[in-house]
Tab-separated table of C-alpha atoms in Angstrom:
chain	number	residue	atom	x	y	z
A	109	MET	CA	-214.159	114.437	-32.809
A	110	ASP	CA	-213.426	110.594	-33.151
A	111	SER	CA	-217.075	109.509	-34.327
A	112	ALA	CA	-215.427	108.744	-37.933
A	113	LEU	CA	-213.533	105.392	-36.078
A	114	ILE	CA	-216.462	104.376	-34.019
A	115	PRO	CA	-218.225	100.939	-35.479
A	116	LYS	CA	-221.591	102.250	-37.054
A	117	GLY	CA	-224.810	102.017	-35.250
A	118	LEU	CA	-222.919	101.623	-31.734
A	119	LYS	CA	-223.047	104.436	-28.981
A	120	ARG	CA	-219.787	105.256	-26.999
A	121	CYS	CA	-219.367	107.822	-24.272
A	122	PRO	CA	-218.364	111.292	-25.443
A	123	PHE	CA	-214.642	112.155	-26.454
A	124	PRO	CA	-213.538	114.051	-23.234
A	125	GLN	CA	-214.880	111.742	-20.885
A	126	PHE	CA	-213.182	108.770	-22.752
A	127	ALA	CA	-209.789	110.910	-22.667
A	128	LEU	CA	-209.650	111.337	-19.046
A	129	TRP	CA	-210.592	107.790	-18.400
A	130	ILE	CA	-207.630	106.691	-20.547
A	131	GLY	CA	-205.642	109.725	-18.946
A	132	ALA	CA	-206.362	108.207	-15.263
A	133	TRP	CA	-205.006	104.984	-16.136
A	134	SER	CA	-201.993	106.184	-18.366
A	135	PHE	CA	-200.667	107.960	-15.056
A	136	ILE	CA	-200.511	104.502	-13.566
A	137	MET	CA	-198.537	103.208	-16.626
A	138	LEU	CA	-196.153	106.131	-16.252
A	139	TRP	CA	-195.612	105.335	-12.769
A	140	ALA	CA	-194.599	101.899	-13.768
A	141	ALA	CA	-192.644	103.312	-16.393
A	142	ILE	CA	-190.707	105.095	-13.911
A	143	ALA	CA	-190.052	101.911	-11.536
A	144	ALA	CA	-188.947	100.017	-14.718
A	145	VAL	CA	-186.301	102.547	-15.480
A	146	ILE	CA	-185.157	102.605	-12.018
A	147	ALA	CA	-184.784	98.884	-11.854
A	148	TRP	CA	-183.183	98.827	-15.389
A	149	ALA	CA	-181.016	101.586	-14.434
A	150	TYR	CA	-179.795	100.803	-10.865
A	151	GLY	CA	-180.345	96.999	-11.004
A	152	LEU	CA	-182.407	94.531	-9.286
A	153	ASN	CA	-181.021	95.454	-5.885
A	154	THR	CA	-183.556	98.565	-5.993
A	155	THR	CA	-186.170	95.929	-5.338
A	156	ASN	CA	-186.608	93.637	-2.483
A	157	LEU	CA	-185.587	90.599	-4.442
A	158	ASN	CA	-182.312	89.105	-3.014
A	159	ASP	CA	-180.146	85.912	-3.038
A	160	TYR	CA	-182.698	83.901	-0.984
A	161	PHE	CA	-185.633	85.531	-2.895
A	162	GLY	CA	-184.568	85.143	-6.718
A	163	PHE	CA	-188.262	84.616	-7.379
A	164	GLY	CA	-190.946	87.044	-5.843
A	165	ALA	CA	-193.682	89.455	-7.024
A	166	TRP	CA	-192.727	89.500	-10.454
A	167	ILE	CA	-192.478	85.851	-11.007
A	168	THR	CA	-195.850	85.407	-9.001
A	169	ALA	CA	-197.524	88.187	-11.297
A	170	ASP	CA	-195.978	86.425	-14.403
A	171	LEU	CA	-197.235	82.976	-13.420
A	172	ALA	CA	-200.742	84.480	-12.463
A	173	ILE	CA	-201.274	86.772	-15.558
A	174	ILE	CA	-200.469	83.741	-17.788
A	175	ALA	CA	-202.783	81.370	-16.186
A	176	LEU	CA	-205.699	84.159	-16.239
A	177	GLY	CA	-204.932	85.036	-19.662
A	178	ALA	CA	-205.423	81.442	-20.574
A	179	GLY	CA	-209.071	82.087	-21.558
A	180	ALA	CA	-207.677	83.227	-24.576
A	181	PHE	CA	-206.265	79.678	-26.178
A	182	PHE	CA	-208.666	77.658	-24.505
A	183	THR	CA	-211.845	79.675	-26.010
A	184	GLY	CA	-210.315	79.583	-29.128
A	185	PHE	CA	-209.241	75.486	-28.662
A	186	MET	CA	-213.377	75.040	-28.074
A	187	ARG	CA	-214.144	77.238	-30.824
A	188	TYR	CA	-212.127	76.253	-33.666
A	189	VAL	CA	-211.104	72.927	-32.392
A	190	LEU	CA	-213.994	71.638	-30.821
A	191	GLY	CA	-216.452	73.522	-32.906
A	192	ILE	CA	-218.697	75.223	-30.138
A	193	ASP	CA	-220.113	77.759	-31.812
A	194	GLU	CA	-221.484	79.905	-29.283
A	195	PHE	CA	-218.154	80.830	-28.316
A	196	LYS	CA	-217.573	83.088	-31.392
A	197	ASN	CA	-219.409	85.609	-29.382
A	198	ILE	CA	-217.006	86.133	-26.667
A	199	LEU	CA	-213.871	85.002	-28.603
A	200	ASN	CA	-212.840	88.520	-29.714
A	201	TYR	CA	-212.637	89.808	-26.280
A	202	ALA	CA	-210.798	86.744	-24.889
A	203	VAL	CA	-208.132	87.275	-27.475
A	204	ILE	CA	-207.613	90.911	-26.443
A	205	ILE	CA	-207.427	89.864	-22.846
A	206	GLY	CA	-205.147	87.171	-23.531
A	207	PHE	CA	-202.897	89.353	-25.730
A	208	ILE	CA	-202.636	91.778	-22.855
A	209	CYS	CA	-201.935	89.038	-20.387
A	210	TYR	CA	-199.068	87.637	-22.522
A	211	SER	CA	-197.531	91.181	-23.456
A	212	SER	CA	-197.777	92.050	-19.689
A	213	ALA	CA	-196.022	88.788	-18.783
A	214	LEU	CA	-193.226	89.612	-21.358
A	215	ALA	CA	-192.977	93.136	-20.047
A	216	ILE	CA	-192.703	91.981	-16.453
A	217	LEU	CA	-190.113	89.212	-17.577
A	218	ALA	CA	-188.119	91.889	-19.371
A	219	LEU	CA	-187.799	93.517	-15.736
A	220	ASP	CA	-187.109	90.310	-13.831
A	221	ILE	CA	-184.307	89.270	-16.161
A	222	GLY	CA	-182.557	92.361	-15.005
A	223	GLN	CA	-180.433	93.068	-18.420
A	224	PRO	CA	-183.262	92.730	-21.079
A	225	LEU	CA	-180.576	93.614	-23.674
A	226	ARG	CA	-179.565	90.204	-23.056
A	227	GLY	CA	-182.733	88.519	-23.250
A	228	TRP	CA	-182.362	86.676	-26.839
A	229	PHE	CA	-179.779	84.883	-25.221
A	230	ILE	CA	-182.264	82.295	-24.011
A	231	PHE	CA	-183.178	81.637	-27.683
A	232	TRP	CA	-179.850	81.719	-29.209
A	233	HIS	CA	-177.770	80.095	-26.558
A	234	ALA	CA	-180.481	77.912	-25.257
A	235	ASN	CA	-180.315	75.362	-22.451
A	236	VAL	CA	-181.941	72.626	-23.557
A	237	HIS	CA	-182.280	70.776	-20.082
A	238	SER	CA	-184.400	73.753	-18.649
A	239	MET	CA	-188.253	73.823	-18.338
A	240	LEU	CA	-187.567	77.690	-18.690
A	241	THR	CA	-186.200	77.219	-22.110
A	242	GLU	CA	-189.484	75.654	-23.238
A	243	VAL	CA	-191.313	78.311	-21.642
A	244	ALA	CA	-189.646	81.146	-22.909
A	245	PHE	CA	-189.918	79.091	-26.600
A	246	CYS	CA	-193.783	78.928	-26.198
A	247	ILE	CA	-194.563	82.020	-24.415
A	248	SER	CA	-192.917	84.032	-27.367
A	249	CYS	CA	-194.199	82.031	-30.155
A	250	TYR	CA	-197.911	81.937	-28.340
A	251	PHE	CA	-197.496	86.079	-27.717
A	252	THR	CA	-197.009	85.831	-31.699
A	253	VAL	CA	-200.392	83.719	-32.158
A	254	LEU	CA	-202.019	86.122	-30.053
A	255	ALA	CA	-200.577	89.434	-32.151
A	256	ILE	CA	-201.911	87.515	-35.175
A	257	GLU	CA	-204.965	86.589	-33.847
A	258	TYR	CA	-205.531	90.437	-32.981
A	259	ILE	CA	-204.804	91.600	-36.129
A	260	PRO	CA	-207.950	90.919	-37.875
A	261	ILE	CA	-210.081	92.406	-34.839
A	262	ILE	CA	-208.131	95.622	-35.543
A	263	LEU	CA	-208.518	95.719	-39.294
A	264	GLU	CA	-212.184	95.275	-38.712
A	265	ASN	CA	-212.220	99.175	-37.769
A	266	ARG	CA	-214.252	101.031	-39.776
A	267	GLN	CA	-211.789	103.493	-41.404
A	268	LEU	CA	-209.400	100.340	-42.004
A	269	ASP	CA	-212.062	98.182	-43.167
A	270	LYS	CA	-212.454	100.336	-46.370
A	271	VAL	CA	-208.646	100.020	-47.415
A	272	PRO	CA	-209.046	97.069	-49.910
A	273	THR	CA	-205.957	95.566	-49.130
A	274	LEU	CA	-206.325	95.518	-45.501
A	275	HIS	CA	-209.879	94.357	-45.920
A	276	ALA	CA	-208.763	91.358	-47.748
A	277	PHE	CA	-205.882	90.651	-45.692
A	278	SER	CA	-208.367	90.338	-42.644
A	279	HIS	CA	-210.496	88.309	-44.778
A	280	ASN	CA	-208.075	85.904	-45.639
A	281	LEU	CA	-206.488	85.483	-41.964
A	282	HIS	CA	-209.857	84.644	-40.541
A	283	HIS	CA	-209.949	81.640	-43.148
A	284	ILE	CA	-207.165	80.397	-41.723
A	285	MET	CA	-207.242	81.319	-38.205
A	286	ALA	CA	-208.151	77.784	-36.768
A	287	VAL	CA	-204.713	76.960	-37.839
A	288	PHE	CA	-203.337	79.814	-35.715
A	289	ALA	CA	-205.587	78.902	-33.135
A	290	ALA	CA	-204.716	75.146	-32.951
A	291	THR	CA	-200.920	76.083	-33.106
A	292	GLY	CA	-201.536	78.448	-30.248
A	293	ALA	CA	-203.548	75.752	-28.056
A	294	PHE	CA	-200.505	73.338	-28.654
A	295	LEU	CA	-198.062	75.930	-27.407
A	296	SER	CA	-200.398	76.937	-24.599
A	297	PHE	CA	-200.550	73.501	-23.204
A	298	PHE	CA	-196.947	73.449	-23.354
A	299	HIS	CA	-195.789	76.301	-21.595
A	300	GLN	CA	-198.513	76.318	-18.826
A	301	GLY	CA	-197.321	73.063	-18.100
A	302	SER	CA	-193.641	73.861	-18.443
A	303	LEU	CA	-194.072	76.690	-15.764
A	304	GLY	CA	-195.240	74.032	-13.392
A	305	GLY	CA	-192.563	71.973	-14.352
A	306	VAL	CA	-190.130	74.779	-13.273
A	307	ALA	CA	-191.626	74.296	-9.736
A	308	GLY	CA	-191.919	70.527	-9.777
A	309	VAL	CA	-188.530	69.739	-10.869
A	310	LEU	CA	-186.769	71.437	-7.790
A	311	PHE	CA	-185.549	68.629	-5.620
A	312	GLY	CA	-183.947	71.018	-3.421
A	313	ARG	CA	-187.072	72.332	-2.376
A	314	PRO	CA	-189.333	69.758	-0.823
A	315	PHE	CA	-192.615	72.182	-0.811
A	316	ALA	CA	-192.325	72.212	-4.801
A	317	PHE	CA	-190.814	69.122	-5.479
A	318	ARG	CA	-193.370	66.520	-7.245
A	319	VAL	CA	-193.262	62.608	-8.182
A	320	HIS	CA	-192.455	62.467	-11.909
A	321	ALA	CA	-194.200	60.891	-14.634
A	322	SER	CA	-191.291	60.229	-17.278
A	323	ILE	CA	-189.484	63.473	-17.331
A	324	TRP	CA	-192.361	65.607	-16.295
A	325	PRO	CA	-193.491	66.490	-12.617
A	326	THR	CA	-197.147	66.293	-11.553
A	327	THR	CA	-197.171	70.242	-11.266
A	328	PHE	CA	-196.734	70.275	-15.416
A	329	PHE	CA	-200.085	68.696	-15.709
A	330	LEU	CA	-201.921	70.541	-12.580
A	331	PHE	CA	-200.555	73.875	-14.189
A	332	ILE	CA	-202.232	73.274	-17.412
A	333	PHE	CA	-205.440	72.061	-15.408
A	334	SER	CA	-205.686	75.101	-12.853
A	335	ALA	CA	-205.318	77.106	-16.150
A	336	ILE	CA	-207.775	75.978	-18.292
A	337	ALA	CA	-210.021	75.731	-15.415
A	338	CYS	CA	-209.486	79.637	-14.338
A	339	GLY	CA	-208.876	81.324	-17.437
A	340	PRO	CA	-212.603	81.447	-18.697
A	341	CYS	CA	-213.606	82.359	-15.426
A	342	PHE	CA	-211.390	85.520	-15.629
A	343	THR	CA	-212.839	86.110	-19.456
A	344	ILE	CA	-216.183	86.128	-17.689
A	345	LEU	CA	-215.265	88.745	-15.284
A	346	VAL	CA	-213.621	91.109	-17.059
A	347	THR	CA	-216.627	90.829	-19.750
A	348	ARG	CA	-219.227	91.485	-16.613
A	349	LEU	CA	-216.755	94.346	-15.467
A	350	THR	CA	-217.023	95.869	-18.989
A	351	GLU	CA	-220.699	95.347	-18.782
A	352	ALA	CA	-220.863	97.127	-15.725
A	353	ILE	CA	-218.874	100.196	-16.618
A	354	THR	CA	-220.376	100.684	-19.760
A	355	ARG	CA	-223.557	99.801	-18.709
A	356	LYS	CA	-224.514	97.589	-21.543
A	357	LYS	CA	-225.330	94.088	-22.418
A	358	LEU	CA	-222.445	92.897	-24.438
A	359	VAL	CA	-222.390	88.975	-24.657
A	360	ALA	CA	-225.448	86.903	-24.438
A	361	ARG	CA	-226.005	85.273	-20.990
A	362	ASN	CA	-226.220	81.735	-22.312
A	363	VAL	CA	-222.807	82.293	-23.457
A	364	ILE	CA	-221.341	83.246	-20.039
A	365	LEU	CA	-222.961	80.386	-18.394
A	366	LYS	CA	-221.771	78.154	-20.812
A	367	LEU	CA	-218.252	79.107	-20.474
A	368	ALA	CA	-219.177	79.223	-16.620
A	369	THR	CA	-220.135	75.620	-16.816
A	370	VAL	CA	-216.921	74.328	-18.288
A	371	SER	CA	-214.624	76.201	-16.234
A	372	GLY	CA	-216.677	74.885	-13.103
A	373	TRP	CA	-216.312	71.110	-14.400
A	374	LEU	CA	-212.607	71.977	-15.024
A	375	LEU	CA	-212.356	73.200	-11.703
A	376	VAL	CA	-213.928	69.896	-10.306
A	377	GLY	CA	-211.468	67.983	-12.327
A	378	TYR	CA	-208.084	70.003	-11.343
A	379	LEU	CA	-209.217	70.054	-7.791
A	380	SER	CA	-209.694	66.281	-7.597
A	381	VAL	CA	-206.410	65.756	-9.163
A	382	LYS	CA	-204.887	68.419	-7.092
A	383	MET	CA	-206.372	66.813	-3.863
A	384	LEU	CA	-204.672	63.411	-4.695
A	385	ASP	CA	-201.205	65.028	-5.544
A	386	THR	CA	-201.409	66.923	-2.527
A	387	LEU	CA	-202.176	63.433	-0.715
A	388	TYR	CA	-199.324	61.557	-2.413
A	389	TRP	CA	-196.904	64.467	-1.827
A	390	ALA	CA	-197.695	64.567	1.833
A	391	ALA	CA	-197.779	60.980	2.682
A	392	VAL	CA	-195.104	59.587	0.376
A	393	THR	CA	-192.698	62.249	-1.530
A	394	LEU	CA	-192.145	64.449	1.705
A	395	PRO	CA	-191.362	61.592	4.124
A	396	LYS	CA	-189.018	60.275	1.681
A	397	MET	CA	-187.355	63.565	1.729
A	398	GLY	CA	-186.973	63.644	5.386
A	399	VAL	CA	-189.752	66.173	6.521
A	400	ASN	CA	-193.227	65.937	7.019
A	401	PHE	CA	-196.465	67.954	5.820
A	402	PHE	CA	-196.597	70.287	8.839
A	403	ASP	CA	-193.010	71.531	8.417
A	404	MET	CA	-194.484	72.777	4.952
A	405	TYR	CA	-196.725	75.010	6.802
A	406	PRO	CA	-194.759	76.523	9.542
A	407	GLN	CA	-195.956	79.834	10.148
A	408	ALA	CA	-198.045	82.796	9.062
A	409	PRO	CA	-198.818	83.734	6.169
A	410	PHE	CA	-197.512	80.613	4.978
A	411	ASN	CA	-199.656	78.321	7.488
A	412	LEU	CA	-202.339	75.978	6.820
A	413	TRP	CA	-204.575	78.743	6.006
A	414	ILE	CA	-203.058	79.449	2.824
A	415	LEU	CA	-203.803	75.641	1.619
A	416	ILE	CA	-207.483	75.785	2.946
A	417	ALA	CA	-207.827	79.265	1.383
A	418	GLU	CA	-206.357	77.890	-2.284
A	419	LEU	CA	-208.043	74.758	-2.255
A	420	GLY	CA	-211.109	75.167	-0.240
A	421	ILE	CA	-212.635	78.908	-0.159
A	422	CYS	CA	-210.980	79.340	-3.665
A	423	GLY	CA	-211.147	75.815	-4.942
A	424	ALA	CA	-214.188	73.850	-3.772
A	425	ILE	CA	-216.448	76.377	-3.111
A	426	PRO	CA	-216.472	78.359	-6.378
A	427	ALA	CA	-216.459	75.070	-7.898
A	428	ALA	CA	-219.610	73.979	-6.295
A	429	ILE	CA	-221.145	77.473	-7.437
A	430	LEU	CA	-220.037	76.981	-10.853
A	431	ILE	CA	-221.340	73.233	-11.311
A	432	THR	CA	-224.979	73.606	-10.010
A	433	LYS	CA	-227.556	75.396	-12.223
A	434	LYS	CA	-229.172	77.431	-9.640
A	435	THR	CA	-226.099	79.000	-7.956
A	436	ARG	CA	-224.602	79.585	-11.606
A	437	GLU	CA	-227.831	81.463	-12.916
A	438	ASN	CA	-227.527	83.662	-9.865
A	439	GLU	CA	-225.334	86.884	-11.278
A	440	PHE	CA	-223.877	87.940	-7.589
A	441	LEU	CA	-222.835	84.237	-7.127
A	442	LEU	CA	-221.600	83.480	-10.761
A	443	ILE	CA	-219.353	86.594	-10.327
A	444	LEU	CA	-218.265	85.685	-6.758
A	445	ALA	CA	-217.359	82.215	-8.202
A	446	ALA	CA	-215.125	83.717	-10.510
A	447	ILE	CA	-213.230	86.012	-8.522
A	448	LEU	CA	-212.581	83.253	-5.748
A	449	ASN	CA	-211.542	80.674	-8.760
A	450	CYS	CA	-208.789	83.598	-10.158
A	451	THR	CA	-207.779	84.132	-6.697
A	452	GLY	CA	-207.536	80.423	-5.758
A	453	ILE	CA	-205.057	80.275	-8.935
A	454	CYS	CA	-203.161	83.426	-7.785
A	455	ILE	CA	-202.737	81.668	-4.478
A	456	ASN	CA	-201.296	78.696	-6.116
A	457	ARG	CA	-198.655	80.353	-8.166
A	458	TYR	CA	-197.577	82.793	-5.020
A	459	VAL	CA	-197.034	79.664	-2.884
A	460	MET	CA	-195.296	77.507	-5.633
A	461	THR	CA	-192.744	80.222	-6.037
A	462	VAL	CA	-192.201	82.515	-2.854
A	463	GLN	CA	-193.719	79.886	-0.217
A	464	ALA	CA	-191.016	77.198	-1.596
A	465	LEU	CA	-188.530	79.805	-1.255
A	466	ALA	CA	-188.960	81.050	2.025
A	467	LEU	CA	-189.262	77.641	3.644
A	468	PRO	CA	-185.746	76.686	5.401
A	469	VAL	CA	-184.041	73.637	3.352
A	470	MET	CA	-180.517	73.784	5.063
A	471	PRO	CA	-179.666	73.524	8.799
A	472	PHE	CA	-178.082	76.884	8.805
A	473	ASP	CA	-181.031	78.412	6.919
A	474	LYS	CA	-183.542	80.646	8.816
A	475	PHE	CA	-187.335	81.158	8.236
A	476	TYR	CA	-187.332	84.587	5.894
A	477	ASN	CA	-190.375	86.308	4.740
A	478	TYR	CA	-190.443	88.421	1.415
A	479	VAL	CA	-192.302	91.706	1.160
A	480	PRO	CA	-192.175	93.417	-2.357
A	481	ASN	CA	-191.337	97.358	-2.633
A	482	TRP	CA	-192.868	99.914	-4.403
A	483	ILE	CA	-191.020	99.146	-7.799
A	484	GLU	CA	-192.110	95.863	-7.821
A	485	TRP	CA	-195.948	96.616	-6.716
A	486	ILE	CA	-196.436	99.134	-9.349
A	487	THR	CA	-194.793	97.074	-11.879
A	488	SER	CA	-197.101	93.998	-11.254
A	489	LEU	CA	-200.037	96.011	-10.936
A	490	ALA	CA	-199.305	98.112	-14.037
A	491	PRO	CA	-200.995	95.351	-16.273
A	492	PHE	CA	-204.464	96.458	-14.972
A	493	ALA	CA	-203.762	99.693	-16.178
A	494	PHE	CA	-202.530	98.340	-19.412
A	495	MET	CA	-206.036	96.114	-19.692
A	496	ALA	CA	-208.012	99.069	-18.922
A	497	ILE	CA	-206.446	101.026	-21.643
A	498	LEU	CA	-206.321	98.928	-24.210
A	499	LEU	CA	-209.647	97.247	-23.859
A	500	SER	CA	-211.462	100.714	-23.734
A	501	LEU	CA	-209.205	101.386	-26.946
A	502	SER	CA	-210.738	98.387	-28.656
A	503	TYR	CA	-214.188	98.480	-27.115
A	504	ARG	CA	-214.584	101.900	-28.303
A	505	TYR	CA	-213.375	101.726	-31.960
A	506	LEU	CA	-213.563	98.299	-32.688
A	507	PRO	CA	-216.860	95.861	-33.254
A	508	ILE	CA	-215.563	93.509	-30.843
A	509	PHE	CA	-218.911	92.302	-29.484
A	510	PRO	CA	-220.888	90.588	-32.330
A	511	GLN	CA	-224.001	90.714	-30.253
A	512	GLU	CA	-223.892	94.336	-28.908
A	513	LYS	CA	-226.420	95.604	-31.415
A	514	GLU	CA	-229.014	92.881	-30.856
A	515	LEU	CA	-228.847	93.108	-27.200
A	516	ASN	CA	-228.909	96.811	-26.862
A	517	PRO	CA	-231.643	97.600	-29.511
B	895	MET	CA	-180.627	77.699	-31.701
B	896	LEU	CA	-179.311	76.867	-35.273
B	897	PRO	CA	-176.701	74.336	-36.413
B	898	PHE	CA	-173.927	76.338	-37.222
B	899	VAL	CA	-173.896	78.348	-33.485
B	900	PHE	CA	-170.804	77.007	-31.704
B	901	GLU	CA	-172.816	75.156	-28.861
B	902	TRP	CA	-174.819	73.344	-30.796
B	903	HIS	CA	-174.924	69.423	-30.635
B	904	TRP	CA	-176.547	67.034	-32.804
B	905	ASP	CA	-178.555	65.129	-29.849
B	906	LEU	CA	-182.256	64.699	-28.682
B	907	GLY	CA	-182.356	67.668	-26.467
B	908	HIS	CA	-181.694	70.051	-29.268
B	909	VAL	CA	-183.129	68.254	-31.851
B	910	VAL	CA	-186.895	68.280	-29.777
B	911	PHE	CA	-186.681	71.573	-28.318
B	912	HIS	CA	-185.285	73.553	-31.422
B	913	GLY	CA	-187.273	71.186	-33.525
B	914	GLY	CA	-190.558	72.137	-31.584
B	915	LEU	CA	-189.749	75.616	-32.118
B	916	TRP	CA	-188.828	76.011	-35.605
B	917	TYR	CA	-192.046	73.694	-36.282
B	918	ALA	CA	-193.972	76.226	-34.635
B	919	LEU	CA	-192.184	79.614	-36.268
B	920	SER	CA	-192.699	77.359	-39.922
B	921	ILE	CA	-196.411	77.030	-39.441
B	922	LEU	CA	-196.479	80.907	-38.142
B	923	GLY	CA	-194.429	81.864	-41.114
B	924	ILE	CA	-195.924	79.559	-43.902
B	925	GLY	CA	-199.741	80.819	-42.819
B	926	MET	CA	-198.642	84.757	-42.660
B	927	THR	CA	-197.155	84.151	-46.013
B	928	TYR	CA	-200.016	82.334	-47.437
B	929	VAL	CA	-202.265	85.066	-46.226
B	930	SER	CA	-200.159	88.041	-47.903
B	931	VAL	CA	-199.627	86.452	-50.998
B	932	LYS	CA	-203.614	85.492	-51.557
B	933	THR	CA	-204.317	89.326	-50.371
B	934	TYR	CA	-201.826	90.242	-52.971
B	935	PHE	CA	-203.412	88.346	-55.873
B	936	ASP	CA	-207.241	89.107	-54.551
B	937	VAL	CA	-206.779	92.733	-54.576
B	938	LYS	CA	-204.829	92.460	-58.191
B	939	ARG	CA	-207.847	90.437	-58.904
B	940	GLY	CA	-210.253	92.864	-57.435
B	941	GLY	CA	-211.872	89.929	-55.506
B	942	HIS	CA	-212.501	92.359	-52.394
């Protein structure tokens, strides 16, 4: 039925099977759309966000998705700026994953601000003393970069490529893609950092506040480091999942292993700096603020186990697996390490927002917990459905894996 | 966002923040314009 659109020489599943797959994910998207309409129509009081928890599931999802999407800019940076040629075989997919992550993050932000019709205020009436302004500027610009990077991939579709103007446009865009990739890398480094900066400057929240280097708290640098350490692992994870679903080899093993090695060493670097930062925070910053380290981990779910889970189970273990050749080459351990690495980053983004708000800071404050309601859950999980749909459409109709023919003779 | 908006001030914060934004937008704009113009001439010349 749609065989004219499928890349030449590549096999895809029958159209009815594909339609059923897309339909199943679309159901989740529809459910999320209904939740979004309810939140917009009746306001944020339809969620479990309140005056105490202004940041909740949406911000956690936002920060986590943006960190996981860092594989796009960092793979582009390694390919175009550092000139590591092997990554051209996974770059298209990394760009699409990044595009999905950033568009999802922007969609969730449109919900979180409550009144999306006033979303443009942050640009027009910008508060230049706010880290969030920098985040808004950089995310919007970087999303534009990702859209520009996605255009030539779309234009490689068999039918679109036959149109001379589109073919020429795609060809010319490829020629200067390094400029866009470098701009994207610059924007990404800054907004990943500023997202961390938002937490680190909260001097009224001892859990989040960190020592500053000039105007930047250490969380600024830690967020950049953690994003580039986990982004490539998320790209590996999605690629391997795609291979499992399609039952095909799509990217050569040496490319995956190289990306895993890079991710592993970055994770080692991040964990080293993070440990030092945590020690300084526990030994110097917190006592200066009149609290001690154990006050920060008073009770479940925010007890010491969450720190052990973040830095030990989901930090040190995947780092050890990824930097050791023998364990990295074991498929099961590689996937396990990628899952743990991504989970660790999600825990980090969760504690830096929700735990920071949950801990009482005033004498009259109590310890409150926060559990998202169904509107927040479904809209936060919708990016997975969106990812499944867009990746499926891209895989079916676009030649996104340059090695697919060679690996599946 | 722009110097003629009433809350604009010629201070370091505004110049750095908005300068950075316009710098990034300019690169994207110039890049896309270059690609569009080159495509127009390539197609006109029958180069592709």
